[in-house]
PDB file of C-alpha atoms and ligand atoms in Angstrom:
ATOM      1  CA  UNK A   1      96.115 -11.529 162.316  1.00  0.00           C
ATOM      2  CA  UNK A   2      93.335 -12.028 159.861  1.00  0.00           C
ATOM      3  CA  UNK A   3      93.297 -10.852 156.489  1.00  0.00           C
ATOM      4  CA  UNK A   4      90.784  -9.996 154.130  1.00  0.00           C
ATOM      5  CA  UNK A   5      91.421  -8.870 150.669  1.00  0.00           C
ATOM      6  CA  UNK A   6      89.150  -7.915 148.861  1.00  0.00           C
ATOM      7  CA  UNK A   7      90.753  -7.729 144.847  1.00  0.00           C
ATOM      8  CA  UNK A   8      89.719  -8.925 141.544  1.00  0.00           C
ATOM      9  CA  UNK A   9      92.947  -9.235 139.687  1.00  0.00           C
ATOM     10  CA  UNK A  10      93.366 -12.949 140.819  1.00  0.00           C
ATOM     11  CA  UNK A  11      97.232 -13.095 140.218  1.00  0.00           C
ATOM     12  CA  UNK A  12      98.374 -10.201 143.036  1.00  0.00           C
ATOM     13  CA  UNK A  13      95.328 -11.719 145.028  1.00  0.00           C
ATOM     14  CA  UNK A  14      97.176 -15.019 144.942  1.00  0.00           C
ATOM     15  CA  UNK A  15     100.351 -13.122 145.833  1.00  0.00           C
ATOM     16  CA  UNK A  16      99.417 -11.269 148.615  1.00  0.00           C
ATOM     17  CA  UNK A  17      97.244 -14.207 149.727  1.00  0.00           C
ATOM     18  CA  UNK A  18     100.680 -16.919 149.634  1.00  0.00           C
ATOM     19  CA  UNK A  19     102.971 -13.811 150.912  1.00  0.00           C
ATOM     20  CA  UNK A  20     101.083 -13.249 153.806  1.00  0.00           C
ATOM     21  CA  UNK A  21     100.356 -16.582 154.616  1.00  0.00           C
ATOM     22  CA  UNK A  22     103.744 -17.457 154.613  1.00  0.00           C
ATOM     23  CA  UNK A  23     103.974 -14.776 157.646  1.00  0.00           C
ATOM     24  CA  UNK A  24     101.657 -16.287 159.201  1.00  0.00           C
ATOM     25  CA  UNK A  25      98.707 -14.173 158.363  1.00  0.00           C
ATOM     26  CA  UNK A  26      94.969 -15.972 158.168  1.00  0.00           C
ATOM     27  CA  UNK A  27      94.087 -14.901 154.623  1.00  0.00           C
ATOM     28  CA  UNK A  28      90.782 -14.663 152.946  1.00  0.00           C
ATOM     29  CA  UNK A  29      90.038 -13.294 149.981  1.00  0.00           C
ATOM     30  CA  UNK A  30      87.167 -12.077 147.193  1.00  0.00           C
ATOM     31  CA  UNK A  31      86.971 -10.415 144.364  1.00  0.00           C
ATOM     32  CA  UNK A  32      83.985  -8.364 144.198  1.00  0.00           C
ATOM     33  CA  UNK A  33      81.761  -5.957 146.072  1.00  0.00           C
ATOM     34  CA  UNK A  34      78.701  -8.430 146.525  1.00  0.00           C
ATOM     35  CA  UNK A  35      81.277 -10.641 148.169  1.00  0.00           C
ATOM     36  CA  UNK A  36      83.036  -8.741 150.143  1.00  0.00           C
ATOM     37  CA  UNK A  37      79.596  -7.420 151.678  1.00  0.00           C
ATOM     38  CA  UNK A  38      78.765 -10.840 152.390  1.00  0.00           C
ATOM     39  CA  UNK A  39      81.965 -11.860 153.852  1.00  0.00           C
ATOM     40  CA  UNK A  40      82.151  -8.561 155.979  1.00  0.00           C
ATOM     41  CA  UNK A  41      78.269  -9.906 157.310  1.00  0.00           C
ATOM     42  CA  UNK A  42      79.829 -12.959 158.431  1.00  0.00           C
ATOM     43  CA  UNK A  43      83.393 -12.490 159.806  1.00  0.00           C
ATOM     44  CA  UNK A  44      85.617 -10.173 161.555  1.00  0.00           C
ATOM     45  CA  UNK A  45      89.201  -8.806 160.364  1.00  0.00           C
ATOM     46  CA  UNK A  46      91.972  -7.028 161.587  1.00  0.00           C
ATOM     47  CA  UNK A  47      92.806  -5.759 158.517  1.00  0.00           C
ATOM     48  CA  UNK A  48      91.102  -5.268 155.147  1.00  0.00           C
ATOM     49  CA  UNK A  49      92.973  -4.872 151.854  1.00  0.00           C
ATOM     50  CA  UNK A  50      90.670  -2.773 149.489  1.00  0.00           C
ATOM     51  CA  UNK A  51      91.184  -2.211 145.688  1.00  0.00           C
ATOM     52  CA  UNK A  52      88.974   0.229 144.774  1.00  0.00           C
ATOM     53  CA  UNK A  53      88.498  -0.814 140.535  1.00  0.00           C
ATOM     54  CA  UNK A  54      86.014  -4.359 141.460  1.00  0.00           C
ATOM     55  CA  UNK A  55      83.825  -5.457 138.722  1.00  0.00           C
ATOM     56  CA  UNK A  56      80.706  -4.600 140.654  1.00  0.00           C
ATOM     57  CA  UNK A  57      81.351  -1.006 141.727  1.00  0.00           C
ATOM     58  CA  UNK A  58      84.103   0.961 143.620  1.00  0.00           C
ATOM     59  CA  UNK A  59      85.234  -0.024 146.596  1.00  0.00           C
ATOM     60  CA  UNK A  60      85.205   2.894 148.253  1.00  0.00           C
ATOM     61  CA  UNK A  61      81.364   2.434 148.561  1.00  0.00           C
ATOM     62  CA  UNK A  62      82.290   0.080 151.124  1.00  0.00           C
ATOM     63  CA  UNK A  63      84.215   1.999 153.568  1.00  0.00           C
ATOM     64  CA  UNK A  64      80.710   3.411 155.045  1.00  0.00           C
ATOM     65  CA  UNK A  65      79.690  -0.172 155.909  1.00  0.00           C
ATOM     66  CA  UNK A  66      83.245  -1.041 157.248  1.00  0.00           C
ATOM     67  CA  UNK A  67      83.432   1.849 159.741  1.00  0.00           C
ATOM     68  CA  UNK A  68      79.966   1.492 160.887  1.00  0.00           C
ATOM     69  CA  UNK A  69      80.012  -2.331 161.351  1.00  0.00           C
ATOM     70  CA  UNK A  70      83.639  -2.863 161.593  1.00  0.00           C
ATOM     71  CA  UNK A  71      85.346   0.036 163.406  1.00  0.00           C
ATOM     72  CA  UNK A  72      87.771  -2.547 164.346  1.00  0.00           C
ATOM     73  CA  UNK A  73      89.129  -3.228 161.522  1.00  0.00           C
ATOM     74  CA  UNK A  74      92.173  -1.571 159.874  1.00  0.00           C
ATOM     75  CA  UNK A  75      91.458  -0.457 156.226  1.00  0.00           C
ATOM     76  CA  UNK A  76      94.803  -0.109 153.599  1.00  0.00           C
ATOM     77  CA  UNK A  77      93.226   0.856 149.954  1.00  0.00           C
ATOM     78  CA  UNK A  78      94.639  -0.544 147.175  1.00  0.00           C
ATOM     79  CA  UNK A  79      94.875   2.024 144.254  1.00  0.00           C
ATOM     80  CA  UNK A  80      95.584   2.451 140.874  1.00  0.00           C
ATOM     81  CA  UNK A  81      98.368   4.465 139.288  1.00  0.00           C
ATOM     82  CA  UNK A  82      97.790   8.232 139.344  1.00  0.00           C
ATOM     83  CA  UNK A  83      94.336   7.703 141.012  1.00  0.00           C
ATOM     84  CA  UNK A  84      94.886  10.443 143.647  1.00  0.00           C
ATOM     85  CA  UNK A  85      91.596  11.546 143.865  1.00  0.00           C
ATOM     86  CA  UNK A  86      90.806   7.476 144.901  1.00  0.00           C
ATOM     87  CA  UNK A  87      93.357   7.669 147.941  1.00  0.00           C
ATOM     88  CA  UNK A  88      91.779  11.500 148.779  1.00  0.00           C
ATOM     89  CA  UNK A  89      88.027  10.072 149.521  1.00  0.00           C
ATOM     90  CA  UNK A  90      89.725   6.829 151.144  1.00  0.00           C
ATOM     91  CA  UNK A  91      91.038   8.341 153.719  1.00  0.00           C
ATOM     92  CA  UNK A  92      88.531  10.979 154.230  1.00  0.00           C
ATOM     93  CA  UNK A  93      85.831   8.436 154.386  1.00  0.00           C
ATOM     94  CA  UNK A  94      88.199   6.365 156.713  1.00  0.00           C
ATOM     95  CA  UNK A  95      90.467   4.317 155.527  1.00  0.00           C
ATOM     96  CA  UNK A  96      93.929   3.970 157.520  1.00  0.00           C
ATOM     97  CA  UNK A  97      96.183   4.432 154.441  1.00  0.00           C
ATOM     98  CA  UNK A  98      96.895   3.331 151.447  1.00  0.00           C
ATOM     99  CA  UNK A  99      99.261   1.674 148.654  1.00  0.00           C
ATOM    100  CA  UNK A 100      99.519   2.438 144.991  1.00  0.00           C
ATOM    101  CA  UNK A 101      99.908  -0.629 141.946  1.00  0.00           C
ATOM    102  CA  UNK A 102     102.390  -1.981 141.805  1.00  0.00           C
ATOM    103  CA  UNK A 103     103.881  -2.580 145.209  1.00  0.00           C
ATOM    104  CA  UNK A 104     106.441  -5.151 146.699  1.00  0.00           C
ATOM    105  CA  UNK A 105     104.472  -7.241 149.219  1.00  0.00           C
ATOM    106  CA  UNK A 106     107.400  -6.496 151.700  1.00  0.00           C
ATOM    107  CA  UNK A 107     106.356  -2.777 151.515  1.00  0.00           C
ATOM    108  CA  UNK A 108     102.471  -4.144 151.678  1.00  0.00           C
ATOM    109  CA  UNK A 109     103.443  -5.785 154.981  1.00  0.00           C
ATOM    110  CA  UNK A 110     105.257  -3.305 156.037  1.00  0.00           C
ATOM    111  CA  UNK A 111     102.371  -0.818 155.288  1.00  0.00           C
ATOM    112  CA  UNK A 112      99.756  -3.656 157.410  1.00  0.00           C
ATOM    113  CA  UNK A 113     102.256  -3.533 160.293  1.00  0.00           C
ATOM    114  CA  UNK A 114     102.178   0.237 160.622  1.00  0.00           C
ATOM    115  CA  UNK A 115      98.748   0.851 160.689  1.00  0.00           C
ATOM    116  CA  UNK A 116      98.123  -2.358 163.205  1.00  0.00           C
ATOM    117  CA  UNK A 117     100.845  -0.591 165.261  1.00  0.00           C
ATOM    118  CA  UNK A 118      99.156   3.207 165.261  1.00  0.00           C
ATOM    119  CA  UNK A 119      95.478   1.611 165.766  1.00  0.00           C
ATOM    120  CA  UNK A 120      96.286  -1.229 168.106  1.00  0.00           C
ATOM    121  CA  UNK A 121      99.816  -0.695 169.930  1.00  0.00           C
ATOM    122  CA  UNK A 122      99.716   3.182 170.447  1.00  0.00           C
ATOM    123  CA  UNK A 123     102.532   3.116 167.456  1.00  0.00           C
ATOM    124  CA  UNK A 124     104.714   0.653 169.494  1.00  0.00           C
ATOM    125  CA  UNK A 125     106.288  -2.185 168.252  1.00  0.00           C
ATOM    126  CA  UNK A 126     107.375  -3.302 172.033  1.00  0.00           C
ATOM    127  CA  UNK A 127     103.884  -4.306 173.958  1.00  0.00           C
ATOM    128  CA  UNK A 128     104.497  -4.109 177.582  1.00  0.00           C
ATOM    129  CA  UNK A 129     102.338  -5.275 180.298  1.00  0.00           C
ATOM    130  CA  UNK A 130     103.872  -5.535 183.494  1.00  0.00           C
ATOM    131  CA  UNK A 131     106.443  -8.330 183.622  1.00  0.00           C
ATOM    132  CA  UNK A 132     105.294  -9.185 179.730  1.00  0.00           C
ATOM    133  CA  UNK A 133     106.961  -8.003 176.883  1.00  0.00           C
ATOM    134  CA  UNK A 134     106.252  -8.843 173.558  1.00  0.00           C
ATOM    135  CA  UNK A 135     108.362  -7.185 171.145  1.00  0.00           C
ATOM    136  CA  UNK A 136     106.169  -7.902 167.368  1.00  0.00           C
ATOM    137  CA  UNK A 137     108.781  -6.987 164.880  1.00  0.00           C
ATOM    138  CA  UNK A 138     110.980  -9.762 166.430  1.00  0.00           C
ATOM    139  CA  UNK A 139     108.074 -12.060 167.390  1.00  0.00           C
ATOM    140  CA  UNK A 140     109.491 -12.620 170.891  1.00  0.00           C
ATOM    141  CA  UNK A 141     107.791 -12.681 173.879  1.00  0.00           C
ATOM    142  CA  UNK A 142     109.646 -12.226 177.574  1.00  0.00           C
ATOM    143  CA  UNK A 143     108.567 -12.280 180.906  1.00  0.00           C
ATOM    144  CA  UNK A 144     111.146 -10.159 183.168  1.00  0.00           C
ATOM    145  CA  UNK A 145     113.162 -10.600 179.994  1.00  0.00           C
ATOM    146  CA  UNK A 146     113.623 -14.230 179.875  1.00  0.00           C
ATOM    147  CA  UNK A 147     112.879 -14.942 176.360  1.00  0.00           C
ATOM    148  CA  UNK A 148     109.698 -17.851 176.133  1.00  0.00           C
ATOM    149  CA  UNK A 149     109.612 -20.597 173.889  1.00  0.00           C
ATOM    150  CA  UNK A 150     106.633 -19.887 171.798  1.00  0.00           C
ATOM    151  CA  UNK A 151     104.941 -21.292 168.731  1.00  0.00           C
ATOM    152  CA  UNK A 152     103.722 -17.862 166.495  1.00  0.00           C
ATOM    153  CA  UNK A 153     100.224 -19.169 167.605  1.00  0.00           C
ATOM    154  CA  UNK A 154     100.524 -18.786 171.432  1.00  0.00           C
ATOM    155  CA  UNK A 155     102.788 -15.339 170.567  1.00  0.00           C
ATOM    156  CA  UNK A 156      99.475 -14.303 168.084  1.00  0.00           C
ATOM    157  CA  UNK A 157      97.463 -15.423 171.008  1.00  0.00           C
ATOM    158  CA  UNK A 158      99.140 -13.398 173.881  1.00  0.00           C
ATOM    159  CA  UNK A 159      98.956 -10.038 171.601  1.00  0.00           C
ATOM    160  CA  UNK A 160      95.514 -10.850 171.317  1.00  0.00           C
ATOM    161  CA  UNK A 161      94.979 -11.025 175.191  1.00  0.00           C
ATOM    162  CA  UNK A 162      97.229  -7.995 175.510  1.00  0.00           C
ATOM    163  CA  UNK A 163      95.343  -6.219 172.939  1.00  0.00           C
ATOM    164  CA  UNK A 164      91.917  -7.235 174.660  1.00  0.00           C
ATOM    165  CA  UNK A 165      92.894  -6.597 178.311  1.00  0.00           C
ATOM    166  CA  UNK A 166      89.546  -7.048 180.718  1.00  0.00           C
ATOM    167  CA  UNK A 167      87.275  -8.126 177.778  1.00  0.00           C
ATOM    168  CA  UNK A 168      86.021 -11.840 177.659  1.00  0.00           C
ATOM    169  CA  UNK A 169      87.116 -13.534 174.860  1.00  0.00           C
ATOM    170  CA  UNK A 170      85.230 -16.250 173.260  1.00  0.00           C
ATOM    171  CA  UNK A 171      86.608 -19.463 172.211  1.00  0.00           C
ATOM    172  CA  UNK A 172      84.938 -18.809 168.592  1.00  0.00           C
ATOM    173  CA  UNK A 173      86.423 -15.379 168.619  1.00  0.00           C
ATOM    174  CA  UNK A 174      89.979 -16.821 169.558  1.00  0.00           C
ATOM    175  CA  UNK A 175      89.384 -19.641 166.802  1.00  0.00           C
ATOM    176  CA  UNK A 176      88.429 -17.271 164.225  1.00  0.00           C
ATOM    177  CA  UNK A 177      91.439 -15.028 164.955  1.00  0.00           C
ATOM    178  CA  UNK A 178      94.200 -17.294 164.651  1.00  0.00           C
ATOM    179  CA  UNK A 179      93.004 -20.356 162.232  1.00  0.00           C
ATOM    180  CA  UNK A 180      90.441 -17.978 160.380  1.00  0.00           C
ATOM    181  CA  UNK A 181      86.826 -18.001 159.137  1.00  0.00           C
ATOM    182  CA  UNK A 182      85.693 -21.241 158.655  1.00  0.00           C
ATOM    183  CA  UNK A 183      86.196 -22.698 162.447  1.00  0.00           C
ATOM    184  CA  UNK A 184      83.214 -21.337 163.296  1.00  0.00           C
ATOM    185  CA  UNK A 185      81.961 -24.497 161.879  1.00  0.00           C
ATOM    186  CA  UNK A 186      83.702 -26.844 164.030  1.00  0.00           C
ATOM    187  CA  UNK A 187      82.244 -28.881 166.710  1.00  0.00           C
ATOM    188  CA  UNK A 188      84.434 -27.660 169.836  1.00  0.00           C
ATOM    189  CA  UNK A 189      87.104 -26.089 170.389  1.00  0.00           C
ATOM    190  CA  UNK A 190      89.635 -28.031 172.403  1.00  0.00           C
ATOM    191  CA  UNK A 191      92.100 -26.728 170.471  1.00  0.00           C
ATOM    192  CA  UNK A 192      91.695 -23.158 171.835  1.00  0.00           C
ATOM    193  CA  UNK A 193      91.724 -24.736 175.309  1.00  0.00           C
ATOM    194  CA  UNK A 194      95.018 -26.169 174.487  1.00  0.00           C
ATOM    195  CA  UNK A 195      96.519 -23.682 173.399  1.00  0.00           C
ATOM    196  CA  UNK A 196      95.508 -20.950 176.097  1.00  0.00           C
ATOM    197  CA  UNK A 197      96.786 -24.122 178.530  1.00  0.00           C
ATOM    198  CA  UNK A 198      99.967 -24.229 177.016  1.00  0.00           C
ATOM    199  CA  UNK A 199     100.109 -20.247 177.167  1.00  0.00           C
ATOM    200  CA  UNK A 200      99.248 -20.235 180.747  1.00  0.00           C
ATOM    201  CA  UNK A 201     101.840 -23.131 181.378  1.00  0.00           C
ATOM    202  CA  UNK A 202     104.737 -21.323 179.694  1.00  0.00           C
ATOM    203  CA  UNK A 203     103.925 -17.798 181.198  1.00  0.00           C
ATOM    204  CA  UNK A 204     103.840 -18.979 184.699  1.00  0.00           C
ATOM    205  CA  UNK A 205     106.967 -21.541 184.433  1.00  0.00           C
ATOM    206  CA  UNK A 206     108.865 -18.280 183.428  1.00  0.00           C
ATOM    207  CA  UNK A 207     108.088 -16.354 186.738  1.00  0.00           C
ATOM    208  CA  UNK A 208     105.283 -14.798 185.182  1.00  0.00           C
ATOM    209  CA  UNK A 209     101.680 -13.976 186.649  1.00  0.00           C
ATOM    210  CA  UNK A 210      98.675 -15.720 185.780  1.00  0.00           C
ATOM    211  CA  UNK A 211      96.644 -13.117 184.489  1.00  0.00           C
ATOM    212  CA  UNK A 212      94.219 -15.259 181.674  1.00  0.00           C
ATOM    213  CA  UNK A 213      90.830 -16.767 183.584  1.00  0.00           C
ATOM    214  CA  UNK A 214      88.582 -19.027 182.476  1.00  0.00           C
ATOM    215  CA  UNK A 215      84.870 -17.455 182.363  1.00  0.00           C
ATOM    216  CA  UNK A 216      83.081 -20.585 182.568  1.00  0.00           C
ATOM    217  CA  UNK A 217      80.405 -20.960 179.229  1.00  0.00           C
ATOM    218  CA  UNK A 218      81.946 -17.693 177.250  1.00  0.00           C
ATOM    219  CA  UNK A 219      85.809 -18.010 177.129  1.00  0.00           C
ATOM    220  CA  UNK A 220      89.035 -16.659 178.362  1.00  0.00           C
ATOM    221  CA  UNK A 221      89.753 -13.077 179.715  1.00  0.00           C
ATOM    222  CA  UNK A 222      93.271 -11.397 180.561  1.00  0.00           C
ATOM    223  CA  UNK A 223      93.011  -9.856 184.173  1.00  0.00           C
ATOM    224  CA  UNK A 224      94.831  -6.780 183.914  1.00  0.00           C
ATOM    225  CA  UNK A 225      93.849  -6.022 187.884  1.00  0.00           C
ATOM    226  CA  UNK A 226      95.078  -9.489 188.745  1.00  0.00           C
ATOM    227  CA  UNK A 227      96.265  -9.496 192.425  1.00  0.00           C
ATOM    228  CA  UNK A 228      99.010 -11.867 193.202  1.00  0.00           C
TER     229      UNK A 228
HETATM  230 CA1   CA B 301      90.749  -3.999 140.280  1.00  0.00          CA
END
């Protein structure tokens, strides 16, 4: 899942940034409005960490871009103490929830979780397709409930496929979503044909259907009509 956080006091930033990361999370971060706007022109991100005191302006002022040009993306505001009025307009003006300074990061995560769950899973924290399970708490994956042996790239990349069912999915888009931003500058991306090869390979060895196609010159897309 990519990150973006958008906070000027550089300390939590770090925190959050190195907390996350250490989950696994693609983390990117900046500090004020001007850019966050131009990062937000640029990239794509599940989720969106907004403090709402930046040097440039409140951060609220964003939310109109972000749910026009990123309805996508899940929104948690960041807020001061005793700034109710802050968390009010959030989440009238869209964002998915919020947490108040200061937090633990495990309640952060926890927070980033729930709201990918609600928006994404239907609340679930099983995904079932099927004869695929993928259960995210646990960050297992089964096919008729044999357990796979999965790096947490191929696991990120079948939730992705799951989560995306019938839509083609470029090899940028892949790229960006599980190494972050700055692939887009690479040459090719071999790598993302590796990996949805060694997906494929481990799905099928377990008894599993073949559901991920190659659409020749776009990318990848998970069949959910596939016919045996
Ligand atoms: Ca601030």
């Amino acid at each position: 899942m990519k990150v973006l956080i958008i906070e000027d006091n550089q300390e939590l930033a770090r925190n959050i940034r190195d907390f996350l990361g250490r989950e696994g999370y693609i983390c990117a971060s900046c500090e004020t409005l001007e850019e966050a706007k131009e990062k937000l022109s640029l990239f794509k991100y599940d989720c969106i960490l907004l403090d709402i005191g930046l040097p440039d302006g409140n951060g609220i002022g964003l939310l109109n871009l972000i749910r026009t040009e990123h309805k996508d993306s899940n929104v948690l505001i960041i807020s001061a103490k005793n700034a109710l009025d802050d968390k009010i307009i959030g989440l009238e003006k869209g964002a998915d929830d919020y947490i108040t300074k200061p937090f633990h990061l495990a309640e952060l995560h926890a927070r980033i979780r729930a709201v990918y769950r609600r928006k994404n899973l239907g609340g679930a924290s099983i995904v079932e397709f099927n004869e695929i399970s993928l259960n995210t708490d646990m960050f297992e994956a089964r096919i008729n409930g044999t357990l796979l042996d999965m790096t947490p790239k191929e696991f990120d990349l079948l939730l992705y496929f799951l989560v995306n069912k019938n839509r083609v999915l470029s090899r940028q888009a892949i790229a960006a979503h599980l190494w972050g931003d700055y692939t887009d500058n690479l040459a090719n991306f071999d790598f993302v044909y590796q990996h949805v090869k060694n997906l494929r390979r481990k799905i099928s060895s377990a008894g599993g259907m073949d559901y991920i196609s190659t659409v020749y010159g776009l990318g990848y897309k998970f069949n959910s009509h596939k016919q045996e």
